Coordinates of C-alpha atoms in Angstrom, one line a residue:
M1 CA 74.7 -5.5 33.7
A2 CA 72.6 -8.3 32.5
L3 CA 69.2 -8.8 34.0
P4 CA 68.8 -12.0 36.0
L5 CA 66.9 -14.8 34.3
I6 CA 63.3 -15.2 35.2
P7 CA 63.0 -18.2 37.5
I8 CA 61.5 -21.2 35.7
A9 CA 58.3 -21.4 37.9
I10 CA 57.6 -17.7 37.5
G11 CA 58.4 -17.8 33.8
A12 CA 56.0 -20.7 33.3
K13 CA 53.2 -18.7 35.0
F14 CA 54.0 -15.6 33.0
I15 CA 53.8 -17.5 29.7
S16 CA 50.6 -19.2 30.9
D17 CA 49.0 -15.8 31.8
I18 CA 49.9 -14.5 28.4
W19 CA 48.4 -17.5 26.7
Q20 CA 45.2 -17.3 28.8
A21 CA 44.9 -13.6 28.0
D22 CA 45.2 -14.3 24.3
K23 CA 42.6 -17.1 24.7
Y24 CA 40.1 -14.8 26.4
A25 CA 40.7 -12.1 23.8
K26 CA 40.0 -14.6 21.0
E27 CA 36.8 -15.8 22.8
A28 CA 35.7 -12.3 23.3
R29 CA 36.3 -11.5 19.6
S30 CA 34.4 -14.7 18.7
V31 CA 31.4 -13.7 20.9
N32 CA 31.5 -10.2 19.5
Y33 CA 31.7 -11.5 15.9
E34 CA 28.7 -13.8 16.5
A35 CA 26.7 -11.0 18.1
Y36 CA 27.7 -8.7 15.2
S37 CA 26.7 -11.3 12.6
M38 CA 23.4 -11.9 14.3
V39 CA 22.5 -8.2 14.2
E40 CA 23.9 -7.7 10.8
T41 CA 21.9 -10.6 9.3
A42 CA 18.7 -9.2 10.9
Q43 CA 19.6 -5.7 9.7
R44 CA 20.2 -6.9 6.1
K45 CA 16.9 -8.7 6.0
L46 CA 15.2 -5.5 7.3
R47 CA 16.9 -3.4 4.6
T48 CA 15.8 -5.8 1.9
Q49 CA 12.2 -5.8 3.2
N50 CA 12.2 -2.0 3.5
E51 CA 13.4 -1.6 -0.1
K52 CA 10.6 -4.0 -1.2
L53 CA 8.0 -2.1 0.7
E54 CA 9.1 1.3 -0.6
T55 CA 8.8 0.0 -4.2
T56 CA 5.3 -1.4 -3.5
L57 CA 4.1 1.8 -1.8
K58 CA 5.4 3.9 -4.7
K59 CA 3.5 1.6 -7.1
L60 CA 0.3 1.8 -5.1
A61 CA 0.4 5.6 -4.7
N62 CA 1.1 6.1 -8.4
R63 CA -1.6 3.6 -9.4
K64 CA -4.1 5.5 -7.4
K65 CA -2.9 8.8 -8.9
G66 CA -3.0 7.3 -12.4
I67 CA -6.6 6.0 -12.0
M68 CA -7.7 9.4 -10.7
N69 CA -5.9 11.2 -13.5
V70 CA -6.9 9.0 -16.4
T71 CA -9.9 6.7 -15.6
L72 CA -12.0 9.0 -13.5
P73 CA -12.0 11.9 -16.1
K74 CA -13.3 9.4 -18.7
F75 CA -16.1 8.5 -16.4
V76 CA -17.0 12.1 -15.8
E77 CA -17.4 12.7 -19.5
I78 CA -19.6 9.5 -19.8
H79 CA -21.7 10.7 -16.9
K80 CA -22.4 13.9 -18.7
K81 CA -24.0 11.8 -21.4
V82 CA -25.9 9.7 -18.9
V83 CA -27.6 12.7 -17.3
Q84 CA -28.8 13.9 -20.7
I85 CA -31.0 10.7 -21.1
N86 CA -34.7 11.5 -20.5
F87 CA -35.1 9.3 -17.4
E88 CA -38.5 10.9 -16.5
K89 CA -40.1 8.5 -19.0
F90 CA -38.3 5.5 -17.5
R91 CA -40.7 2.6 -16.9
H92 CA -39.1 1.7 -13.5
S93 CA -39.2 5.1 -11.8
N94 CA -38.0 3.7 -8.5
A95 CA -34.6 2.9 -10.1
V96 CA -34.0 6.4 -11.6
Q97 CA -31.8 7.5 -8.8
S98 CA -29.4 4.6 -9.5
L99 CA -28.9 5.8 -13.0
T100 CA -27.0 9.0 -12.1
L101 CA -24.3 9.7 -9.5
P102 CA -25.3 11.8 -6.5
A103 CA -23.9 15.3 -6.5
E104 CA -21.8 14.6 -3.4
S105 CA -20.1 11.6 -5.0
L106 CA -19.5 13.4 -8.2
N107 CA -17.9 16.3 -6.3
K108 CA -15.5 13.9 -4.5
I109 CA -14.5 12.3 -7.9
N110 CA -13.9 15.8 -9.3
T111 CA -11.7 16.6 -6.2
M112 CA -9.7 13.4 -6.8
I113 CA -9.2 14.4 -10.4
A114 CA -8.1 17.9 -9.4
V115 CA -5.6 16.6 -6.8
A116 CA -4.2 13.9 -9.1
G117 CA -3.5 16.5 -11.8
V118 CA -1.1 18.5 -9.5
N119 CA 2.6 18.0 -10.0
M120 CA 4.0 16.3 -6.9
S121 CA 7.2 15.0 -5.5
D122 CA 7.4 11.3 -4.6
K123 CA 7.1 12.2 -1.0
E124 CA 3.9 14.2 -1.7
I125 CA 2.4 11.4 -3.8
L126 CA 3.0 8.9 -1.0
G127 CA 1.5 11.3 1.6
T128 CA -1.5 12.2 -0.5
F129 CA -2.6 8.8 -1.8
L130 CA -1.6 6.5 1.0
F131 CA -2.9 8.4 4.0
S132 CA -6.5 9.5 4.3
F133 CA -7.4 11.5 1.2
E134 CA -8.9 14.3 3.4
Y135 CA -6.1 14.1 6.0
G136 CA -3.1 13.8 3.8
G137 CA -3.8 16.5 1.2
I138 CA -1.0 17.8 -0.9
G139 CA 1.2 18.4 2.1
G140 CA 0.9 14.9 3.5
A141 CA 4.1 12.9 3.8
L142 CA 5.0 9.3 4.8
K143 CA 6.6 9.4 8.2
K144 CA 9.6 7.2 9.0
D145 CA 9.6 7.4 12.7
A146 CA 10.7 3.8 13.3
R147 CA 14.5 4.4 13.1
I148 CA 16.6 1.7 14.6
N149 CA 19.6 2.8 16.6
L150 CA 22.4 0.3 16.1
D151 CA 25.0 2.3 18.0
V152 CA 25.2 -0.4 20.7
A153 CA 28.2 -2.4 21.8
Y154 CA 27.9 -6.0 20.7
S155 CA 30.0 -7.4 23.5
R156 CA 27.2 -9.5 25.0
S157 CA 25.3 -12.0 22.9
D158 CA 22.1 -11.5 24.9
E159 CA 22.0 -7.8 24.0
A160 CA 22.6 -8.8 20.4
E161 CA 19.7 -11.3 20.5
V162 CA 17.4 -8.5 21.9
I163 CA 18.5 -6.1 19.1
A164 CA 18.1 -8.8 16.4
Y165 CA 14.7 -9.7 17.8
N166 CA 13.5 -6.1 17.7
I167 CA 14.8 -5.7 14.2
D168 CA 13.1 -8.9 13.1
N169 CA 9.8 -7.8 14.6
T170 CA 10.1 -4.5 12.6
R171 CA 10.8 -6.6 9.4
I172 CA 7.7 -8.7 10.1
A173 CA 5.6 -5.6 10.5
L174 CA 6.9 -4.2 7.2
E175 CA 6.0 -7.5 5.5
G176 CA 2.5 -7.1 6.8
I177 CA 2.2 -3.6 5.4
N178 CA 3.7 -4.8 2.1
S179 CA 1.2 -7.6 1.9
K180 CA -1.8 -5.2 2.4
A181 CA -0.3 -2.8 -0.1
E182 CA 0.1 -5.5 -2.8
S183 CA -3.5 -6.7 -2.2
V184 CA -4.8 -3.1 -2.8
L185 CA -2.6 -2.9 -5.9
K186 CA -4.1 -6.1 -7.3
L187 CA -7.6 -5.1 -6.4
L188 CA -7.2 -1.7 -8.1
A189 CA -5.8 -3.3 -11.2
Q190 CA -8.8 -5.6 -11.5
M191 CA -11.4 -2.9 -10.8
N192 CA -9.8 -0.4 -13.1
A193 CA -9.8 -3.0 -16.0
L194 CA -13.5 -3.9 -15.3
F195 CA -14.5 -0.3 -14.9
L196 CA -12.9 0.7 -18.2
K197 CA -14.7 -2.1 -19.9
S198 CA -18.0 -1.0 -18.3
M199 CA -17.5 2.6 -19.4
Q200 CA -16.7 1.6 -23.0
Y201 CA -19.9 -0.5 -23.2
T202 CA -22.0 2.3 -21.5
E203 CA -20.7 4.9 -24.0
E204 CA -21.4 2.6 -26.9
I205 CA -25.1 2.1 -25.9
I206 CA -25.6 5.8 -25.2
N207 CA -24.1 6.7 -28.6
R208 CA -26.3 4.1 -30.2
N209 CA -29.6 4.9 -28.4
G210 CA -29.4 8.7 -27.8
V211 CA -31.4 10.5 -25.0
E212 CA -34.7 8.8 -25.3
V213 CA -35.0 6.2 -22.6
E214 CA -37.5 4.2 -24.6
N215 CA -34.7 3.2 -26.9
Y216 CA -32.9 1.3 -24.1
S217 CA -33.5 -2.3 -23.3
D218 CA -33.6 -3.5 -19.6
D219 CA -30.1 -5.0 -20.1
E220 CA -28.8 -1.7 -21.4
I221 CA -30.3 0.2 -18.4
D222 CA -28.7 -2.3 -16.1
A223 CA -25.4 -1.7 -17.8
I224 CA -25.7 2.0 -17.1
M225 CA -26.5 1.3 -13.5
N226 CA -23.5 -1.0 -13.2
C227 CA -21.2 1.7 -14.6
I228 CA -22.5 4.2 -12.0
N229 CA -22.2 1.7 -9.2
F230 CA -18.7 0.9 -10.4
A231 CA -17.7 4.5 -10.1
K232 CA -19.0 4.6 -6.5
A233 CA -17.1 1.4 -5.6
L234 CA -13.9 2.4 -7.2
S235 CA -13.9 5.9 -5.7
D236 CA -14.4 4.4 -2.2
I237 CA -11.4 2.2 -2.7
L238 CA -9.3 5.1 -4.0
K239 CA -10.0 7.3 -1.1
A240 CA -9.6 4.5 1.5
P241 CA -6.3 5.2 3.3
L242 CA -3.6 2.6 3.7
F243 CA -2.3 4.4 6.8
D244 CA -4.0 6.5 9.4
S245 CA -2.9 9.9 10.7
N246 CA -0.4 8.1 13.1
G247 CA 1.3 6.2 10.3
K248 CA -0.2 2.9 11.3
L249 CA -2.2 0.6 9.0
S250 CA -5.7 1.9 8.9
K251 CA -8.4 -0.1 10.4
Q252 CA -10.7 0.2 7.4
I253 CA -8.2 -1.3 4.9
D254 CA -9.4 -4.8 5.6
D255 CA -13.0 -3.9 5.1
T256 CA -12.1 -2.1 1.9
L257 CA -10.3 -5.1 0.5
R258 CA -13.1 -7.5 1.5
T259 CA -15.8 -5.3 -0.1
G260 CA -13.8 -4.6 -3.2
N261 CA -12.9 -8.3 -3.8
E262 CA -16.6 -9.3 -3.3
Y263 CA -17.6 -6.7 -5.8
V264 CA -15.1 -8.0 -8.3
R265 CA -16.2 -11.6 -7.9
K266 CA -19.8 -10.5 -8.3
I267 CA -19.0 -8.7 -11.6
Q268 CA -16.8 -11.6 -12.9
T269 CA -19.5 -14.1 -12.1
A270 CA -22.2 -12.1 -13.8
N271 CA -20.1 -11.8 -16.9

């Protein structure tokens, strides 16, 4: 038996309801897509910034390790020659202490050299050379405790805005860390180049003048002092942490950058 035809009025409403349902479904999909796009865009920017930061941090950690492993041992050998000079006869006795490195400072440099010579994984390198040198040690590791949970329904655009906002704040924070790390990288490159030049000149004048302090001019004595002071300044920057024990940017990094850049400008001006 054939089913009766749907009355025209009821049929019209039925078709209208189906059309409205489809319309609402399309609107919902549109809202969800916009919400998804908003979060995905923020997430993509965050991934890009995170990759950039990881590259910078690896460069910084390895640069510190390289300076400790190559430059500092050269200085230790030159310092051995410096202490053989007969400073007891130096005409400016009040400056004698500035011509050799204090035992405590030399011990710290030797510790850096020893640690830098150990084979490490990337994780151990980051932990050792980006956290406090005393705190991080060989077992230190960079913590990634700011994981973003994206397992959230994107059905409401206001929720997506909050998620995107939080992701963007994280990205901005990473940009700040990256900027600081790049500044330290630049400073270390400048200081290492100037220090190598200072060590080369110091070694030349010692080889030329020997152990008798009378053979040295005032300028040559000043050059030795500058080399010693350079070693102190560079070691301070090398041991300055980028992160504190909680994984946050250390409070002393700005002071380290300011002091180091002032020292570089002073040396460059003098030359």
